[in-house]
Short mmCIF file of C-alpha atoms (C1' of nucleotides) in Angstrom, two decimals:
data_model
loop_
_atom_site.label_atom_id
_atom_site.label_comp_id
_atom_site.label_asym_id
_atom_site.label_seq_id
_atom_site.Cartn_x
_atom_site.Cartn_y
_atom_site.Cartn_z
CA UNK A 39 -7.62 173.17 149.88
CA UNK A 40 -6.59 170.12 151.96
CA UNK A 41 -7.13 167.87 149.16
CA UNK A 42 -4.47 169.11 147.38
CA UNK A 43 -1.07 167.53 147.09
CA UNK A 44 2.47 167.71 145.74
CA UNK A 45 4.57 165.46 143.98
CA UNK A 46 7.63 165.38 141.97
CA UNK A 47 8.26 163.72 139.08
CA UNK A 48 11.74 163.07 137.49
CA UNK A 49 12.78 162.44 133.83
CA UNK A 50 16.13 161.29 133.62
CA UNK A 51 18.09 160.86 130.44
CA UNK A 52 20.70 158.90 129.50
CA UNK A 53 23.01 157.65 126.05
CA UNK A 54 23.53 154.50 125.28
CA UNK A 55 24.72 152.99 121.88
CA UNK A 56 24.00 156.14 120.18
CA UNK A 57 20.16 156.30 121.77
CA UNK A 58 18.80 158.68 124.04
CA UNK A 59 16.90 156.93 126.74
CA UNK A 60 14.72 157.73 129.28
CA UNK A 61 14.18 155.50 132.55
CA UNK A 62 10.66 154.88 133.06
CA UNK A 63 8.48 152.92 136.03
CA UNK A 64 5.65 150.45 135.48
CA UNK A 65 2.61 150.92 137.22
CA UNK A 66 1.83 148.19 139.62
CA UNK A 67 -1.79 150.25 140.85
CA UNK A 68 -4.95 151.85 139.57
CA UNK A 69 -4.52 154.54 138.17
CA UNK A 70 -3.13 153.95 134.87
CA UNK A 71 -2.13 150.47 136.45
CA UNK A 72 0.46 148.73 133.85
CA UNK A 73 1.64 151.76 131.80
CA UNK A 74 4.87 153.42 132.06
CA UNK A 75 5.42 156.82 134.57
CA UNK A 76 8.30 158.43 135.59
CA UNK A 77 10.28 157.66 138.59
CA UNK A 78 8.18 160.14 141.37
CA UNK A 79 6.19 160.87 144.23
CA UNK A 80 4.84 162.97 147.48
CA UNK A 81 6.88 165.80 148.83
CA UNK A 82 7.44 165.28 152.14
CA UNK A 83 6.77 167.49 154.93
CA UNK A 84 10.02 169.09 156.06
CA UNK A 85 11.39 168.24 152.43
CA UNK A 86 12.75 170.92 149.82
CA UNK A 87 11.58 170.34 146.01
CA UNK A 88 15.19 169.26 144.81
CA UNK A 89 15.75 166.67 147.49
CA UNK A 90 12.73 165.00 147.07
CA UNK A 91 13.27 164.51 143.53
CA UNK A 92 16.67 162.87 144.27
CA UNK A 93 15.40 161.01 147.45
CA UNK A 94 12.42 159.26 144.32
CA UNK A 95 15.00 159.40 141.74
CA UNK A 96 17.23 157.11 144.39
CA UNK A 97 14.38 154.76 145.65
CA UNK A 98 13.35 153.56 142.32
CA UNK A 99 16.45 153.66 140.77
CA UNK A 100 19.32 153.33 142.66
CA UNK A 101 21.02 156.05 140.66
CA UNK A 102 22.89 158.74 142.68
CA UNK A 103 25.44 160.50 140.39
CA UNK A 104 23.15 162.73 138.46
CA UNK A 105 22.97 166.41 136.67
CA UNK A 106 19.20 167.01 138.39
CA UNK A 107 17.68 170.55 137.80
CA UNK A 108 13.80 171.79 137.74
CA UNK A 109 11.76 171.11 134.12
CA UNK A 110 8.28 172.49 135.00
CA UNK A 111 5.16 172.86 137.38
CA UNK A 112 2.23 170.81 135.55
CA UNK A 113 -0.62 171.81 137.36
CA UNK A 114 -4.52 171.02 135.61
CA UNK A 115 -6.97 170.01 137.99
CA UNK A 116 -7.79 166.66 136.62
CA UNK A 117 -4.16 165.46 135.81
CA UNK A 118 -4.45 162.94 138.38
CA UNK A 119 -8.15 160.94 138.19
CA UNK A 120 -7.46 160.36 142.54
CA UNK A 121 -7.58 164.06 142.91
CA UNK A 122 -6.01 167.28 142.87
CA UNK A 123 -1.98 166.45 142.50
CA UNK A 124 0.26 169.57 141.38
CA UNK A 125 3.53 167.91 139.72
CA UNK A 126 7.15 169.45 139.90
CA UNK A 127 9.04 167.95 137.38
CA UNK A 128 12.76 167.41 137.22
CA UNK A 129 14.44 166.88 134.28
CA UNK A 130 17.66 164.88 135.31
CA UNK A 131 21.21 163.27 133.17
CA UNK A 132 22.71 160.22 133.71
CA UNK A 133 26.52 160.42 132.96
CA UNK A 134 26.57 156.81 132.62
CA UNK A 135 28.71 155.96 134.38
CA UNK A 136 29.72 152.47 136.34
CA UNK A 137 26.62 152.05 138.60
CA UNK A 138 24.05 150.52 136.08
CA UNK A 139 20.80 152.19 136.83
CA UNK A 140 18.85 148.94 137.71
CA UNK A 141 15.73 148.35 139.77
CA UNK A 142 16.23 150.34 142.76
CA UNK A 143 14.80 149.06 146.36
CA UNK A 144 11.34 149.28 144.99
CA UNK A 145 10.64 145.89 143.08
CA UNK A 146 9.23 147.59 140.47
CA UNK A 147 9.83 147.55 136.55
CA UNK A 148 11.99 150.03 135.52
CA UNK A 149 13.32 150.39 132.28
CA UNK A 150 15.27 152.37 129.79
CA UNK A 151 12.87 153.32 126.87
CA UNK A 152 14.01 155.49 123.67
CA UNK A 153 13.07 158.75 124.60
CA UNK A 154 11.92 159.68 121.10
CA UNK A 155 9.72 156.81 120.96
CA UNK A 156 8.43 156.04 124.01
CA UNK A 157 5.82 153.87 125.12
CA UNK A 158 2.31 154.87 126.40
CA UNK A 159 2.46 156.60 129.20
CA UNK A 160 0.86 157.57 132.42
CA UNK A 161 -1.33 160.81 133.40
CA UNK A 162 0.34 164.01 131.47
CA UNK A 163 3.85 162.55 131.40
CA UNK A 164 4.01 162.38 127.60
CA UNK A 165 3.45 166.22 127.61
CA UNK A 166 6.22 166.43 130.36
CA UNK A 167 8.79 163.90 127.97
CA UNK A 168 7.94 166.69 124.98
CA UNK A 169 9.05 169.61 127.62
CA UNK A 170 11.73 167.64 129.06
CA UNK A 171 13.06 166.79 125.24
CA UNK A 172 12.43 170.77 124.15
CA UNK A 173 14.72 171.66 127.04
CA UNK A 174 17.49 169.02 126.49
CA UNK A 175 18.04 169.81 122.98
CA UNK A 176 17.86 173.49 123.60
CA UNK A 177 20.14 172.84 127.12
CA UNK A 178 22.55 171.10 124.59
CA UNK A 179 23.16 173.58 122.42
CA UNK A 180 23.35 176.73 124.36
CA UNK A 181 25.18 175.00 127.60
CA UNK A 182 27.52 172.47 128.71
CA UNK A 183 24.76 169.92 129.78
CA UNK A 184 26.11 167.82 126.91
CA UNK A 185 29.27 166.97 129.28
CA UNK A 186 26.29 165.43 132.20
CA UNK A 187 25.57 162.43 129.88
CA UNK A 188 29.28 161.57 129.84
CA UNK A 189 31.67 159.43 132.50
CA UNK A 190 34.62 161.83 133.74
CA UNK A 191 36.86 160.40 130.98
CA UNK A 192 35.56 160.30 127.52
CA UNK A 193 36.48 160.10 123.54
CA UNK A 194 35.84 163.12 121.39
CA UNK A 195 33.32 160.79 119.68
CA UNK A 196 31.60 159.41 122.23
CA UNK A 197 30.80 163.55 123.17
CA UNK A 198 29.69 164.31 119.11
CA UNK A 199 27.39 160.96 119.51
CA UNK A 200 25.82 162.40 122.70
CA UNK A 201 24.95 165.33 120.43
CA UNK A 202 23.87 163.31 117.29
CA UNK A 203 21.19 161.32 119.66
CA UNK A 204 19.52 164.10 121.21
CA UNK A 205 19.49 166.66 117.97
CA UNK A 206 18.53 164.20 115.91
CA UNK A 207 21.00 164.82 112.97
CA UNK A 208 24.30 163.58 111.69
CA UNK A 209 27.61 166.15 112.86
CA UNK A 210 30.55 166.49 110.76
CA UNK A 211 33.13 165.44 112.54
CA UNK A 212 36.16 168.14 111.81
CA UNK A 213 33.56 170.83 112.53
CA UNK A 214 32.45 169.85 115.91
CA UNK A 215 36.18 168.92 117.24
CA UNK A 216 36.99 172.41 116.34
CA UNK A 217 34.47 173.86 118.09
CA UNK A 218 34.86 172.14 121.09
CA UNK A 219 38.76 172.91 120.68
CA UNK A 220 37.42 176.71 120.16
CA UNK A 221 35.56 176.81 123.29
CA UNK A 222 38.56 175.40 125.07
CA UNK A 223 35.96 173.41 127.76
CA UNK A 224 38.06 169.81 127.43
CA UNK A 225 41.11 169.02 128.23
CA UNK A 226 42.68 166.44 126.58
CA UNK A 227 44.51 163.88 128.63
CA UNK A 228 47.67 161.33 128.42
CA UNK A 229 45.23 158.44 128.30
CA UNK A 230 43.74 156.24 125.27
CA UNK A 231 40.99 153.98 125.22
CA UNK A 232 40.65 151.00 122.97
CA UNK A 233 37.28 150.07 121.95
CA UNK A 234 37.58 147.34 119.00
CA UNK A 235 39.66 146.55 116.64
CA UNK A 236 40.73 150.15 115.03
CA UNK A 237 43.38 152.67 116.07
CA UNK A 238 42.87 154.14 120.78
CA UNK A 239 40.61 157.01 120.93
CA UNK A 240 42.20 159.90 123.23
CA UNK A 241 40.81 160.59 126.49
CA UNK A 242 39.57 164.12 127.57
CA UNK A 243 38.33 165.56 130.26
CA UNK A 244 35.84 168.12 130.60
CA UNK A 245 37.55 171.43 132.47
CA UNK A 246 34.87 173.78 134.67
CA UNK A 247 38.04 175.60 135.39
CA UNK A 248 38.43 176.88 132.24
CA UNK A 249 34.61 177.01 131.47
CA UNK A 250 34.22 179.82 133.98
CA UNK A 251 35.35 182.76 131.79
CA UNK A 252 32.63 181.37 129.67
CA UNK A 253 30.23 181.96 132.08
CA UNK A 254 29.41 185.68 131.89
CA UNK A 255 28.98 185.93 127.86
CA UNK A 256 26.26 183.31 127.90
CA UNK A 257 27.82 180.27 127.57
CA UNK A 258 27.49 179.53 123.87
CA UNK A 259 27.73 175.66 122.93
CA UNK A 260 26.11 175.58 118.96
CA UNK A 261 26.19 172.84 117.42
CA UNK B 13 0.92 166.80 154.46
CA UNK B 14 -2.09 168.54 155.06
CA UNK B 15 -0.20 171.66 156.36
CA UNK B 16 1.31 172.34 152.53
CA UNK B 17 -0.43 175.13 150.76
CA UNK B 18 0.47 176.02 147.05
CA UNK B 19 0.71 179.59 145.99
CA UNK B 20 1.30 181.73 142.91
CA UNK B 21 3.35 184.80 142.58
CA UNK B 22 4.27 187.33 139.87
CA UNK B 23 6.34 188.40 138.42
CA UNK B 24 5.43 191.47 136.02
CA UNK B 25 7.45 194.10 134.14
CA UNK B 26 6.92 196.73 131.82
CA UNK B 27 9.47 199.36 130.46
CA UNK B 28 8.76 203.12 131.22
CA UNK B 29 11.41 205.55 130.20
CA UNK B 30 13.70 203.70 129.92
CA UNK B 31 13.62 202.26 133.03
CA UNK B 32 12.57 198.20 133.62
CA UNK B 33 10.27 198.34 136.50
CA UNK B 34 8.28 195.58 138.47
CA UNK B 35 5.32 195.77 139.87
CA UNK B 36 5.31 195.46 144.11
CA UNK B 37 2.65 194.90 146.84
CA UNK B 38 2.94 196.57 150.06
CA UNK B 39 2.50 194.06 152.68
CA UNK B 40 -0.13 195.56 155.12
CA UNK B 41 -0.12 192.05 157.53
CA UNK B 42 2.88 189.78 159.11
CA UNK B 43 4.96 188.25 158.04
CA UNK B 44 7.48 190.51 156.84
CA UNK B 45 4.33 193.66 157.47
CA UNK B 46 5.48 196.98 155.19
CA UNK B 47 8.08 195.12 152.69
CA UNK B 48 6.75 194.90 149.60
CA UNK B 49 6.32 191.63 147.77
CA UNK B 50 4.76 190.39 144.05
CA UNK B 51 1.59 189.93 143.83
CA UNK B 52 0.28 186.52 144.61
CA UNK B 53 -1.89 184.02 146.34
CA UNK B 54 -2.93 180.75 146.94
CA UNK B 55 -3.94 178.14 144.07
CA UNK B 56 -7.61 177.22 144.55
CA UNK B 57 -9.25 173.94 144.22
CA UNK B 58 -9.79 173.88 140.61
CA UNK B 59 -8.26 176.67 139.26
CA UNK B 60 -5.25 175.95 137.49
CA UNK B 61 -2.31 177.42 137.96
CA UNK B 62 -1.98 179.74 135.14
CA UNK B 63 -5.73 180.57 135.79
CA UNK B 64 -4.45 181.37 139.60
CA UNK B 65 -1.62 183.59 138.75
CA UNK B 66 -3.93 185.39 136.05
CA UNK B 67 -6.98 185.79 138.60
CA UNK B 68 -3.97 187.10 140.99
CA UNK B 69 -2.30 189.62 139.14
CA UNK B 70 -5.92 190.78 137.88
CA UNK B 71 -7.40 191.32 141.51
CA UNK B 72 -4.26 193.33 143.02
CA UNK B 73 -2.98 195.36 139.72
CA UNK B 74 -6.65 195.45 137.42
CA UNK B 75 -3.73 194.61 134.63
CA UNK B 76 -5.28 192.14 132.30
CA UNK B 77 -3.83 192.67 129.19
CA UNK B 78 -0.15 190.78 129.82
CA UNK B 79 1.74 187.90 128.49
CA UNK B 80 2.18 185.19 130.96
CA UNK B 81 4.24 182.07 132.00
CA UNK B 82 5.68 179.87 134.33
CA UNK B 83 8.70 181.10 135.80
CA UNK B 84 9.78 178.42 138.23
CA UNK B 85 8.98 177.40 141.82
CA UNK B 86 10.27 177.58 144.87
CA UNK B 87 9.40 174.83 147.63
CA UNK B 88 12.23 175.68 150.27
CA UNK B 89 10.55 174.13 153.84
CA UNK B 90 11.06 177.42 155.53
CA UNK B 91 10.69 179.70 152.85
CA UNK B 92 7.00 181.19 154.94
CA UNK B 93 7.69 181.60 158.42
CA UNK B 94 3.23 180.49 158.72
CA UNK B 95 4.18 177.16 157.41
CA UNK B 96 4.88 175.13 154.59
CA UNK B 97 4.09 177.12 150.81
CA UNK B 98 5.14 176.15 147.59
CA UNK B 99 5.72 179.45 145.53
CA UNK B 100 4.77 178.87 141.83
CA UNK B 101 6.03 181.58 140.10
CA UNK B 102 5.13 183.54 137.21
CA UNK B 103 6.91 185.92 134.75
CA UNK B 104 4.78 188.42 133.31
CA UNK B 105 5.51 191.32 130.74
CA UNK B 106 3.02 194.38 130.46
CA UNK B 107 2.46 195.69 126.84
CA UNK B 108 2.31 199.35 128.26
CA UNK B 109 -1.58 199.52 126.91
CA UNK B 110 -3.53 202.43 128.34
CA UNK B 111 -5.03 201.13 131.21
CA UNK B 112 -2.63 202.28 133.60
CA UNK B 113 -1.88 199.59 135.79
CA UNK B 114 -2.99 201.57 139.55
CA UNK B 115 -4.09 199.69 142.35
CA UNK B 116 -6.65 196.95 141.55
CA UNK B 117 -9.25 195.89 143.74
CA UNK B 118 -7.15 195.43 147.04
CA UNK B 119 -6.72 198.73 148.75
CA UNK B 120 -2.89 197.60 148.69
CA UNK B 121 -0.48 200.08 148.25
CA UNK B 122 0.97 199.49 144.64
CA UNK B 123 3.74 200.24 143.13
CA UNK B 124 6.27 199.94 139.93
CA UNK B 125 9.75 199.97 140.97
CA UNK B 126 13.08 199.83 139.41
CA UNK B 127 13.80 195.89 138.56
CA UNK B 128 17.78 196.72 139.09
CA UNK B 129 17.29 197.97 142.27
CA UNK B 130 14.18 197.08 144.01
CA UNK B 131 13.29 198.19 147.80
CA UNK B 132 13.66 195.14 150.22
CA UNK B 133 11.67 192.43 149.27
CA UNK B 134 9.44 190.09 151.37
CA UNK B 135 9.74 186.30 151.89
CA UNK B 136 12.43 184.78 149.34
CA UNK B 137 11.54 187.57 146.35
CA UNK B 138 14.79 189.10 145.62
CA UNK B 139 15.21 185.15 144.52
CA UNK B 140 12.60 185.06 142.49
CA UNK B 141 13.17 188.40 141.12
CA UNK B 142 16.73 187.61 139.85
CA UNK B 143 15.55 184.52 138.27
CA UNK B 144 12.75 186.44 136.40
CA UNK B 145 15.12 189.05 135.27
CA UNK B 146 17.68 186.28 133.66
CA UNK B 147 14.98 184.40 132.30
CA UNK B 148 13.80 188.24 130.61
CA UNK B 149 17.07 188.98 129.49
CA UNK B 150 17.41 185.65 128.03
CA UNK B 151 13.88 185.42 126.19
CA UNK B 152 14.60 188.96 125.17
CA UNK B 153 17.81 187.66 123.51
CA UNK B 154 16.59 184.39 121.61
CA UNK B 155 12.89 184.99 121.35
CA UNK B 156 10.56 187.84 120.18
CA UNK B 157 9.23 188.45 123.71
CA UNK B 158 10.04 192.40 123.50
CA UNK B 159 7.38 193.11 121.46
CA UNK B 160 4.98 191.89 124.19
CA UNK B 161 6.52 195.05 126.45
CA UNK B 162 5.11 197.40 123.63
CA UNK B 163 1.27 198.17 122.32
CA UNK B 164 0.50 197.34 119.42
CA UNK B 165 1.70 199.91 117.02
CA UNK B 166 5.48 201.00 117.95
CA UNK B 167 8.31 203.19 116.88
CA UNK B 168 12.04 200.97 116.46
CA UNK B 169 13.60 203.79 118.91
CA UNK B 170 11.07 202.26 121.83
CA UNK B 171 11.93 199.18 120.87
CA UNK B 172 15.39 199.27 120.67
CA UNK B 173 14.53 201.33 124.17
CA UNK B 174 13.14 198.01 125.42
CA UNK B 175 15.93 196.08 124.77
CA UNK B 176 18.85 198.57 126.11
CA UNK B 177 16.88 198.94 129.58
CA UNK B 178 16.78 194.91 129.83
CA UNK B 179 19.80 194.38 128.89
CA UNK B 180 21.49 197.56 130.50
CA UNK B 181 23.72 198.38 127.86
CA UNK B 182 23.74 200.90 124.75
CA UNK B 183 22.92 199.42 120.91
CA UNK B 184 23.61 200.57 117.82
CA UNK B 185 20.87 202.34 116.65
CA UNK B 186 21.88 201.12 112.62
CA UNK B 187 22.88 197.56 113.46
CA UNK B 188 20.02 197.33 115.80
CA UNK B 189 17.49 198.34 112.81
CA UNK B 190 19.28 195.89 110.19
CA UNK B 191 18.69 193.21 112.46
CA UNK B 192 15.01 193.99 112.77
CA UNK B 193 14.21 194.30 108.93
CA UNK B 194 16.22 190.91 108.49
CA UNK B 195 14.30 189.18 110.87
CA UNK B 196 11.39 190.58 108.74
CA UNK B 197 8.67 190.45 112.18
CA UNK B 198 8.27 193.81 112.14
CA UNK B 199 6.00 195.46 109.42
CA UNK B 200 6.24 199.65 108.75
CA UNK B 201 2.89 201.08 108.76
CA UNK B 202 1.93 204.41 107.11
CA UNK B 203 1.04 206.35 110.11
CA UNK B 204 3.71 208.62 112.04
CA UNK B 205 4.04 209.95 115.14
CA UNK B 206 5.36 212.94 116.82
CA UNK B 207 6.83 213.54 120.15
CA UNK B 208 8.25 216.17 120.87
CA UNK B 209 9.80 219.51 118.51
CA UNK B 210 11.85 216.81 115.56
CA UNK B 211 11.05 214.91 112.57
CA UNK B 212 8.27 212.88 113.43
CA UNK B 213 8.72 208.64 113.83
CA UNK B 214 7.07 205.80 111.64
CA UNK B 215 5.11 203.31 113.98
CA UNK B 216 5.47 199.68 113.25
CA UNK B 217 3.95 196.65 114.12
CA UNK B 218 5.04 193.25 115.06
CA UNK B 219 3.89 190.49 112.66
CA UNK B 220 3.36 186.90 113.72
CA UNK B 221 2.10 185.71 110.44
CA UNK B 222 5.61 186.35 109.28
CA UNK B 223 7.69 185.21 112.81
CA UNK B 224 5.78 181.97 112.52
CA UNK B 225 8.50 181.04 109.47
CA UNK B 226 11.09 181.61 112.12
CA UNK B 227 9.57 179.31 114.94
CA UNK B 228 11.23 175.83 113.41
CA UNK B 229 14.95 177.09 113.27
CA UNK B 230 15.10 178.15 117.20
CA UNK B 231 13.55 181.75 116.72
CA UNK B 232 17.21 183.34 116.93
CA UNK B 233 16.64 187.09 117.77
CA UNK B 234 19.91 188.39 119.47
CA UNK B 235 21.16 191.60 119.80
"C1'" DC C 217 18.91 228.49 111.26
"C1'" DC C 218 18.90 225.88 115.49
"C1'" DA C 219 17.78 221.86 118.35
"C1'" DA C 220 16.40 217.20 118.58
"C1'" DA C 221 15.55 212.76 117.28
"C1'" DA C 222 14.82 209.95 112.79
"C1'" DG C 223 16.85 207.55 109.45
"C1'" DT C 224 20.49 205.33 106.46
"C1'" DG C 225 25.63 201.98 104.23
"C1'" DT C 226 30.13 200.29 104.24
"C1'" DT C 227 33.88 197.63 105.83
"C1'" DA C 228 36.57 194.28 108.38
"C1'" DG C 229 36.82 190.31 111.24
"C1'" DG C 230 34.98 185.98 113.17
"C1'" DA C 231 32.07 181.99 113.06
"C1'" DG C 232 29.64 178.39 110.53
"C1'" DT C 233 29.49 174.99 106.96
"C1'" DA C 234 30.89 171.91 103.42
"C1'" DC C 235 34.12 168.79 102.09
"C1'" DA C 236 38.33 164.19 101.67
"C1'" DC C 237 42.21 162.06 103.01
"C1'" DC C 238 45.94 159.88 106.01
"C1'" DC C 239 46.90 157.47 110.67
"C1'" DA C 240 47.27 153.84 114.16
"C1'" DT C 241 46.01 149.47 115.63
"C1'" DG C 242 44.82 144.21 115.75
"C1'" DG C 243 44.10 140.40 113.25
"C1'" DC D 187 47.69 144.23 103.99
"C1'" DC D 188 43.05 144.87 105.38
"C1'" DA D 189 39.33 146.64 108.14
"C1'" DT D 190 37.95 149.99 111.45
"C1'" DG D 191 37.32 154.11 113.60
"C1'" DG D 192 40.74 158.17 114.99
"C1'" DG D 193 42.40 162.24 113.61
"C1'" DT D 194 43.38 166.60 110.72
"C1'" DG D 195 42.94 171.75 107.19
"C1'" DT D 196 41.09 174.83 103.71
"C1'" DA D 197 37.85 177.84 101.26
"C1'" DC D 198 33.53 180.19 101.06
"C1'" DT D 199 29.70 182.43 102.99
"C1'" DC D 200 27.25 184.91 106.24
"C1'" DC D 201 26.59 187.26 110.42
"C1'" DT D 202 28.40 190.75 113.70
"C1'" DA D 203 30.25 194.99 115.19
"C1'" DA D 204 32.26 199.39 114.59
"C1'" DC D 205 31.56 203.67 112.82
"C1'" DA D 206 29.22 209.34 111.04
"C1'" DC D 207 26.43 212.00 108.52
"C1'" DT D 208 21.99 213.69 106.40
"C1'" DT D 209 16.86 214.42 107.03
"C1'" DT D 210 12.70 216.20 108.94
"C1'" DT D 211 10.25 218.89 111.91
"C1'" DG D 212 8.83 222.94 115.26
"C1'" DG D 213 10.22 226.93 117.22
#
DNA sequence: CCAAAAGTGTTAGGAGTACACCCATGG
DNA sequence: CCATGGGTGTACTCCTAACACTTTTGG
C-alpha cells in the first residue's frame, strides 16, 4: 500500500484563431522521455486535490486566471511503468486573456497543441484529452463554461467562434445572437473594438448577476 | 507521502415505493462510531479502482448485480480525522433484482434509507451524497440510466415511478408515455401483470439495440 | 356495479432551424 | 466606392405541457 501515489494532472484549454488548444509539457525523463504530458504532478502532504492542480498548473505554466474544475480519477495499475500512480485529472479554461501562457519557472517545453489533433502523448493522457474533450463540448452546451475561454470584454463573434472550435461545426450567426439575447447572460456594453479594416464589433460582458435565476432550471445553453 | 491512503466509497440507490433510498453502513469503530456511512474501503495494490469499489459494495451489501461509475473524489487534507484519505467515489444504481440486498458478509448493520433525508452521515458523506443525487437526477434527465433502477421486464407506471421519486415531482402519466414510445427504447412485450384488484399492466423492456441509434445525437431523454 | 389503476389524443405555445440582406468603417 | 466583418427578422417545424375520460379487472 505504501507504493502507491497520487498525482494530478491538468488539461487546460484554450481558443486561439478559431482553434481549440490544449497546453501540453515535454518530457525531459524516462518514462515516456520526449513525448508530450500534461502539466502535473504529486499531491502534497497537507495539500487538497484542487490546489495542487493549480499550484502544477502555475509551476509549469505561469498561468493563474483559470476556470479549473475536476475531469476524472484514472486509476489502472500499470498506467504509470514506475509504479502504482492514481491520477486526478483537472480539466481547466484559459480565458485568454493578457498573461500569455509561456514556459512557466520550470524550463521545460510547453506548448499549445490543437486539441483535436494532438501529438503522441504520454501514459493514458490521450484517453484523459478524449474525456476532457467529451466534457467540454457537453460543458458548452448545457452551461456557461463557454464564457471561461473568453477575456472579460468580448465581441458576439469572438463568443460564436469559441463555440464553432470546440463543436466542431459552422453556427448561423442570427440564430446564436438570439439565443444568447434569449438567455439574457451578456450584457452588452458602450464599448467597440476594432479589429481590421471592417465596421467596430460591440463589446459585451458576460452578467452572473443575471445568470442566477438561471441557475435552478438547469442552466440550458444549446447550441 | 507515505501516510496517504486511497479509498473507495459508494454510492448506491435503488427505488422502493416510491421512495429513493441509499444504502448505509453502521459504523461499529471510531471515527465517527454509530453514524452510518457508504460502503467503502481502501484501493488495494493492484486492484483498480472500479474493481475496488465493486469488490466493496459486494463484501458489505452481497449486491452484485448494479450499474457502476465514478462519481468524483474527494481529497480534502482533513477530511479522516486517522490521517490523510483520498475518497474515490462511486455512484451506483440497483436494478431492484431479487436478491434482496441484506447485509453481506460484514456483520455490519445495513440499511436503505431515504436519499432526501438521510440519518447523520459519517466523515464528509452528506457531500458526497448530494453530489451523487445531482449527478442521478441529471443522468436520469439526459441519459437512459432509469432503466438500470428496474429488472428487466417493467411496467411504464414503475418507470415513470422511478423518475417522479428522483426527481421529486409529479409527471404526466400521457406525456410521460409519448415520450417513451418516441424515444422508441422501450419494447411492449406480450406478458401482463397484475397487482393488486384492477386491470392488469403490460411489462416492457428496455432495448439497447434500438437506444444505440440515439447514442451519436447526445442521448436526449428529458422529462 | 364499485374501486383501482391502466391506457389513450388534442391543442396551444415556445424553441429550434433555415435562410439573405443592409450597415459601418478604413483605405 | 470597395472590401470586410458587424448586425438584423421572418416563416416553418417540432417538441413540450396542459388537460379528462374510457377500459379492464376482481370483489
Amino acid at each position: 500500500m505504501n507504493e502507491l501515489r497520487v498525482a494530478v494532472d491538468v488539461v487546460i484549454f484554450r481558443v486561439r484563431q478559431g482553434l481549440l488548444q490544449v497546453l501540453l509539457v515535454k518530457r525531459g525523463l524516462a518514462p515516456f522521455e520526449g513525448r508530450w504530458a500534461f502539466p502535473g504532478g504529486f499531491v502534497l502532504k497537507d495539500e487538497s486535490l484542487d490546489a495542487a492542480a493549480l499550484r502544477e498548473l502555475r509551476e509549469e505554466t505561469g498561468v493563474g486566471d483559470v476556470y479549473l474544475e475536476q475531469l476524472y480519477t484514472f486509476g489502472e495499475p500499470r498506467r504509470d511503468p514506475r509504479g502504482r500512480v492514481i491520477s486526478v485529472s483537472y480539466f481547466a479554461l484559459f480565458s485568454g486573456g493578457e498573461p500569455e501562457a509561456k514556459a512557466g519557472s520550470d524550463a521545460a517545453e510547453v506548448e499549445w497543441a490543437a486539441a483535436y489533433k494532438p501529438p503522441l502523448l504520454a501514459f493514458d493522457h490521450r484517453a484523459i484529452l478524449d474525456y476532457a474533450l467529451q466534457r467540454l463540448r457537453w460543458k458548452l452546451e448545457w452551461t456557461t463554461v463557454g464564457f471561461k475561454l473568453l477575456p472579460k470584454k468580448f465581441t458576439l463573434t469572438e463568443l460564436q467562434k469559441v463555440y464553432e472550435a470546440i463543436l466542431g461545426r459552422q453556427l448561423d450567426k442570427r440564430n446564436f445572437r438570439r439565443k444568447v439575447a434569449l438567455l439574457g447572460v451578456v450584457e452588452p456594453l458602450d464599448e467597440h473594438r476594432q479589429e481590421g479594416i471592417q465596421r467596430p464589433a460591440r463589446l459585451h460582458s458576460f452578467s452572473a448577476r443575471k445568470f442566477e435565476r438561471l441557475k435552478d432550471r438547469g442552466l440550458l445553453f444549446p447550441f
